[in-house]
JSON list of C-alpha atoms in Angstrom, two decimals:
[
{"chain": "J", "resi": 1410, "resn": "UNK", "atom": "CA", "xyz": [-20.78, -51.22, -35.22]},
{"chain": "J", "resi": 1411, "resn": "UNK", "atom": "CA", "xyz": [-23.61, -50.83, -37.68]},
{"chain": "J", "resi": 1412, "resn": "UNK", "atom": "CA", "xyz": [-22.98, -49.18, -41.05]},
{"chain": "J", "resi": 1413, "resn": "UNK", "atom": "CA", "xyz": [-24.67, -45.87, -40.12]},
{"chain": "J", "resi": 1414, "resn": "UNK", "atom": "CA", "xyz": [-22.52, -45.44, -37.09]},
{"chain": "J", "resi": 1415, "resn": "UNK", "atom": "CA", "xyz": [-19.41, -46.18, -39.25]},
{"chain": "J", "resi": 1416, "resn": "UNK", "atom": "CA", "xyz": [-20.53, -43.74, -41.92]},
{"chain": "J", "resi": 1417, "resn": "UNK", "atom": "CA", "xyz": [-20.97, -41.08, -39.25]},
{"chain": "J", "resi": 1418, "resn": "UNK", "atom": "CA", "xyz": [-17.45, -41.78, -37.90]},
{"chain": "J", "resi": 1419, "resn": "UNK", "atom": "CA", "xyz": [-16.07, -41.64, -41.52]},
{"chain": "J", "resi": 1420, "resn": "UNK", "atom": "CA", "xyz": [-17.61, -38.24, -42.01]},
{"chain": "J", "resi": 1421, "resn": "UNK", "atom": "CA", "xyz": [-16.40, -36.80, -38.83]},
{"chain": "J", "resi": 1422, "resn": "UNK", "atom": "CA", "xyz": [-12.78, -37.71, -39.80]},
{"chain": "J", "resi": 1423, "resn": "UNK", "atom": "CA", "xyz": [-10.41, -35.85, -42.06]},
{"chain": "J", "resi": 1424, "resn": "UNK", "atom": "CA", "xyz": [-8.86, -38.26, -44.51]},
{"chain": "J", "resi": 1425, "resn": "UNK", "atom": "CA", "xyz": [-5.69, -38.20, -46.61]},
{"chain": "J", "resi": 1426, "resn": "UNK", "atom": "CA", "xyz": [-7.68, -39.79, -49.52]},
{"chain": "J", "resi": 1427, "resn": "UNK", "atom": "CA", "xyz": [-10.96, -38.83, -51.04]},
{"chain": "J", "resi": 1428, "resn": "UNK", "atom": "CA", "xyz": [-13.16, -41.99, -50.85]},
{"chain": "J", "resi": 1429, "resn": "UNK", "atom": "CA", "xyz": [-16.52, -42.14, -52.49]},
{"chain": "J", "resi": 1430, "resn": "UNK", "atom": "CA", "xyz": [-19.16, -43.02, -49.78]},
{"chain": "J", "resi": 1431, "resn": "UNK", "atom": "CA", "xyz": [-22.26, -45.31, -50.15]},
{"chain": "J", "resi": 1432, "resn": "UNK", "atom": "CA", "xyz": [-24.50, -42.26, -49.70]},
{"chain": "J", "resi": 1433, "resn": "UNK", "atom": "CA", "xyz": [-23.03, -40.48, -52.77]},
{"chain": "J", "resi": 1434, "resn": "UNK", "atom": "CA", "xyz": [-20.72, -38.04, -50.78]},
{"chain": "J", "resi": 1435, "resn": "UNK", "atom": "CA", "xyz": [-16.97, -38.19, -50.42]},
{"chain": "J", "resi": 1436, "resn": "UNK", "atom": "CA", "xyz": [-14.77, -38.12, -47.45]},
{"chain": "J", "resi": 1437, "resn": "UNK", "atom": "CA", "xyz": [-13.41, -34.79, -46.32]},
{"chain": "J", "resi": 1438, "resn": "UNK", "atom": "CA", "xyz": [-9.71, -34.28, -46.91]},
{"chain": "J", "resi": 1439, "resn": "UNK", "atom": "CA", "xyz": [-7.21, -31.55, -46.15]},
{"chain": "J", "resi": 1440, "resn": "UNK", "atom": "CA", "xyz": [-4.95, -32.53, -49.01]},
{"chain": "J", "resi": 1441, "resn": "UNK", "atom": "CA", "xyz": [-4.39, -29.66, -51.41]},
{"chain": "J", "resi": 1442, "resn": "UNK", "atom": "CA", "xyz": [-6.72, -29.80, -54.33]},
{"chain": "J", "resi": 1443, "resn": "UNK", "atom": "CA", "xyz": [-3.74, -30.02, -56.74]},
{"chain": "J", "resi": 1444, "resn": "UNK", "atom": "CA", "xyz": [-2.57, -33.26, -55.12]},
{"chain": "J", "resi": 1445, "resn": "UNK", "atom": "CA", "xyz": [-6.00, -35.21, -55.29]},
{"chain": "J", "resi": 1446, "resn": "UNK", "atom": "CA", "xyz": [-5.56, -35.94, -58.95]},
{"chain": "J", "resi": 1447, "resn": "UNK", "atom": "CA", "xyz": [-2.36, -37.71, -58.18]},
{"chain": "J", "resi": 1448, "resn": "UNK", "atom": "CA", "xyz": [-4.35, -40.30, -55.96]},
{"chain": "J", "resi": 1449, "resn": "UNK", "atom": "CA", "xyz": [-6.77, -40.86, -58.80]},
{"chain": "J", "resi": 1450, "resn": "UNK", "atom": "CA", "xyz": [-4.10, -41.11, -61.48]},
{"chain": "J", "resi": 1451, "resn": "UNK", "atom": "CA", "xyz": [-2.14, -43.78, -59.46]},
{"chain": "J", "resi": 1452, "resn": "UNK", "atom": "CA", "xyz": [-5.44, -45.61, -58.91]},
{"chain": "J", "resi": 1453, "resn": "UNK", "atom": "CA", "xyz": [-6.18, -45.49, -62.58]},
{"chain": "J", "resi": 1454, "resn": "UNK", "atom": "CA", "xyz": [-2.63, -46.80, -63.45]},
{"chain": "J", "resi": 1455, "resn": "UNK", "atom": "CA", "xyz": [-3.12, -49.69, -60.89]},
{"chain": "J", "resi": 1456, "resn": "UNK", "atom": "CA", "xyz": [-6.32, -50.59, -62.64]},
{"chain": "J", "resi": 1457, "resn": "UNK", "atom": "CA", "xyz": [-4.68, -50.56, -66.01]},
{"chain": "J", "resi": 1458, "resn": "UNK", "atom": "CA", "xyz": [-1.68, -52.70, -64.87]},
{"chain": "J", "resi": 1459, "resn": "UNK", "atom": "CA", "xyz": [-4.02, -55.22, -63.35]},
{"chain": "J", "resi": 1460, "resn": "UNK", "atom": "CA", "xyz": [-6.21, -55.31, -66.48]},
{"chain": "J", "resi": 1461, "resn": "UNK", "atom": "CA", "xyz": [-3.28, -55.65, -68.78]},
{"chain": "J", "resi": 1462, "resn": "UNK", "atom": "CA", "xyz": [-0.93, -57.92, -66.82]},
{"chain": "J", "resi": 1463, "resn": "UNK", "atom": "CA", "xyz": [-2.94, -59.91, -64.25]},
{"chain": "J", "resi": 1464, "resn": "UNK", "atom": "CA", "xyz": [-5.80, -61.55, -66.30]},
{"chain": "J", "resi": 1465, "resn": "UNK", "atom": "CA", "xyz": [-6.49, -64.12, -63.54]},
{"chain": "J", "resi": 1466, "resn": "UNK", "atom": "CA", "xyz": [-6.58, -61.49, -60.66]},
{"chain": "J", "resi": 1467, "resn": "UNK", "atom": "CA", "xyz": [-9.92, -62.75, -59.51]},
{"chain": "J", "resi": 1468, "resn": "UNK", "atom": "CA", "xyz": [-8.38, -65.95, -58.27]},
{"chain": "J", "resi": 1469, "resn": "UNK", "atom": "CA", "xyz": [-5.25, -64.37, -56.63]},
{"chain": "J", "resi": 1470, "resn": "UNK", "atom": "CA", "xyz": [-4.29, -62.70, -53.31]},
{"chain": "J", "resi": 1471, "resn": "UNK", "atom": "CA", "xyz": [-2.83, -59.29, -53.47]},
{"chain": "J", "resi": 1472, "resn": "UNK", "atom": "CA", "xyz": [-0.68, -57.61, -50.73]},
{"chain": "J", "resi": 1473, "resn": "UNK", "atom": "CA", "xyz": [-0.68, -53.85, -50.14]},
{"chain": "J", "resi": 1474, "resn": "UNK", "atom": "CA", "xyz": [2.50, -52.89, -48.35]},
{"chain": "J", "resi": 1475, "resn": "UNK", "atom": "CA", "xyz": [2.32, -49.60, -46.33]},
{"chain": "J", "resi": 1476, "resn": "UNK", "atom": "CA", "xyz": [-1.46, -49.56, -46.91]},
{"chain": "J", "resi": 1477, "resn": "UNK", "atom": "CA", "xyz": [-2.07, -46.30, -44.88]},
{"chain": "J", "resi": 1478, "resn": "UNK", "atom": "CA", "xyz": [-5.87, -45.63, -44.98]},
{"chain": "J", "resi": 1479, "resn": "UNK", "atom": "CA", "xyz": [-6.60, -48.50, -47.28]},
{"chain": "J", "resi": 1480, "resn": "UNK", "atom": "CA", "xyz": [-7.31, -46.48, -50.45]},
{"chain": "J", "resi": 1481, "resn": "UNK", "atom": "CA", "xyz": [-5.39, -48.82, -52.74]},
{"chain": "J", "resi": 1482, "resn": "UNK", "atom": "CA", "xyz": [-6.34, -51.86, -50.67]},
{"chain": "J", "resi": 1483, "resn": "UNK", "atom": "CA", "xyz": [-9.96, -51.10, -51.43]},
{"chain": "J", "resi": 1484, "resn": "UNK", "atom": "CA", "xyz": [-9.18, -50.73, -55.14]},
{"chain": "J", "resi": 1485, "resn": "UNK", "atom": "CA", "xyz": [-7.22, -54.02, -55.14]},
{"chain": "J", "resi": 1486, "resn": "UNK", "atom": "CA", "xyz": [-10.21, -55.69, -53.48]},
{"chain": "J", "resi": 1487, "resn": "UNK", "atom": "CA", "xyz": [-12.33, -54.91, -56.52]},
{"chain": "J", "resi": 1488, "resn": "UNK", "atom": "CA", "xyz": [-10.01, -57.03, -58.70]},
{"chain": "J", "resi": 1489, "resn": "UNK", "atom": "CA", "xyz": [-8.42, -59.70, -56.43]},
{"chain": "J", "resi": 1490, "resn": "UNK", "atom": "CA", "xyz": [-9.97, -62.66, -54.58]},
{"chain": "J", "resi": 1491, "resn": "UNK", "atom": "CA", "xyz": [-8.45, -61.46, -51.33]},
{"chain": "J", "resi": 1492, "resn": "UNK", "atom": "CA", "xyz": [-6.22, -58.58, -50.26]},
{"chain": "J", "resi": 1493, "resn": "UNK", "atom": "CA", "xyz": [-4.04, -58.14, -47.16]},
{"chain": "J", "resi": 1494, "resn": "UNK", "atom": "CA", "xyz": [-2.84, -54.64, -46.26]},
{"chain": "J", "resi": 1495, "resn": "UNK", "atom": "CA", "xyz": [0.19, -54.20, -44.02]},
{"chain": "J", "resi": 1496, "resn": "UNK", "atom": "CA", "xyz": [0.63, -50.95, -42.07]},
{"chain": "J", "resi": 1497, "resn": "UNK", "atom": "CA", "xyz": [2.74, -49.91, -39.11]},
{"chain": "J", "resi": 1498, "resn": "UNK", "atom": "CA", "xyz": [0.67, -47.01, -37.72]},
{"chain": "J", "resi": 1499, "resn": "UNK", "atom": "CA", "xyz": [-2.26, -47.98, -35.52]},
{"chain": "J", "resi": 1500, "resn": "UNK", "atom": "CA", "xyz": [-4.24, -44.76, -36.47]},
{"chain": "J", "resi": 1501, "resn": "UNK", "atom": "CA", "xyz": [-3.92, -45.73, -40.20]},
{"chain": "J", "resi": 1502, "resn": "UNK", "atom": "CA", "xyz": [-5.02, -49.29, -39.49]},
{"chain": "J", "resi": 1503, "resn": "UNK", "atom": "CA", "xyz": [-8.04, -48.08, -37.59]},
{"chain": "J", "resi": 1504, "resn": "UNK", "atom": "CA", "xyz": [-8.97, -45.76, -40.45]},
{"chain": "J", "resi": 1505, "resn": "UNK", "atom": "CA", "xyz": [-8.52, -48.43, -43.10]},
{"chain": "J", "resi": 1506, "resn": "UNK", "atom": "CA", "xyz": [-10.58, -50.97, -41.15]},
{"chain": "J", "resi": 1507, "resn": "UNK", "atom": "CA", "xyz": [-13.31, -48.32, -40.74]},
{"chain": "J", "resi": 1508, "resn": "UNK", "atom": "CA", "xyz": [-13.52, -47.27, -44.41]},
{"chain": "J", "resi": 1509, "resn": "UNK", "atom": "CA", "xyz": [-13.27, -50.92, -45.50]},
{"chain": "J", "resi": 1510, "resn": "UNK", "atom": "CA", "xyz": [-16.18, -51.76, -43.34]},
{"chain": "J", "resi": 1511, "resn": "UNK", "atom": "CA", "xyz": [-18.33, -48.68, -44.43]},
{"chain": "J", "resi": 1512, "resn": "UNK", "atom": "CA", "xyz": [-17.58, -49.53, -48.09]},
{"chain": "J", "resi": 1513, "resn": "UNK", "atom": "CA", "xyz": [-18.61, -53.18, -47.47]},
{"chain": "J", "resi": 1514, "resn": "UNK", "atom": "CA", "xyz": [-15.39, -54.53, -48.71]},
{"chain": "J", "resi": 1515, "resn": "UNK", "atom": "CA", "xyz": [-15.37, -58.06, -47.40]},
{"chain": "J", "resi": 1516, "resn": "UNK", "atom": "CA", "xyz": [-12.34, -59.51, -49.05]},
{"chain": "J", "resi": 1517, "resn": "UNK", "atom": "CA", "xyz": [-9.68, -57.28, -47.42]},
{"chain": "J", "resi": 1518, "resn": "UNK", "atom": "CA", "xyz": [-7.93, -57.48, -44.07]},
{"chain": "J", "resi": 1519, "resn": "UNK", "atom": "CA", "xyz": [-5.18, -55.46, -42.44]},
{"chain": "J", "resi": 1520, "resn": "UNK", "atom": "CA", "xyz": [-2.19, -56.39, -40.30]},
{"chain": "J", "resi": 1521, "resn": "UNK", "atom": "CA", "xyz": [0.12, -54.18, -38.35]},
{"chain": "J", "resi": 1522, "resn": "UNK", "atom": "CA", "xyz": [3.57, -54.74, -39.41]},
{"chain": "J", "resi": 1523, "resn": "UNK", "atom": "CA", "xyz": [6.87, -52.95, -39.36]},
{"chain": "J", "resi": 1524, "resn": "UNK", "atom": "CA", "xyz": [8.05, -53.81, -42.99]},
{"chain": "J", "resi": 1525, "resn": "UNK", "atom": "CA", "xyz": [11.64, -53.05, -42.16]},
{"chain": "J", "resi": 1526, "resn": "UNK", "atom": "CA", "xyz": [11.61, -55.65, -39.42]},
{"chain": "J", "resi": 1527, "resn": "UNK", "atom": "CA", "xyz": [9.11, -58.17, -40.62]},
{"chain": "J", "resi": 1528, "resn": "UNK", "atom": "CA", "xyz": [10.41, -61.68, -40.67]},
{"chain": "J", "resi": 1529, "resn": "UNK", "atom": "CA", "xyz": [9.74, -64.05, -43.49]},
{"chain": "J", "resi": 1530, "resn": "UNK", "atom": "CA", "xyz": [7.09, -66.73, -42.97]},
{"chain": "J", "resi": 1531, "resn": "UNK", "atom": "CA", "xyz": [7.09, -69.32, -45.63]},
{"chain": "J", "resi": 1532, "resn": "UNK", "atom": "CA", "xyz": [3.63, -70.62, -44.54]}
]
């Protein structure tokens, strides 16, 4: 899929999060306007925690459990060497992969996983 096709698909979809897109627009969301600042506030708090408490983030791997559409995975990818998002719902995984591709985030991947049943792998 080329980026223009991906951007078209992103624009046709209604999202839970408001992502800023490469063309200067944002994704369409049906979340009440009063809720959107909560997403931004949590993102900003995440940035602050990373800045203050993870000085070597650029050399580390981050994990995003229950990554949904990838909003925080994309943010983590700006700070960490690599990010892995875990999500159970196939439709959320598809959305996360789509937005990650359109935003040209190359250091994030997603895995389908039921976190309540996931087995420990020491490798």
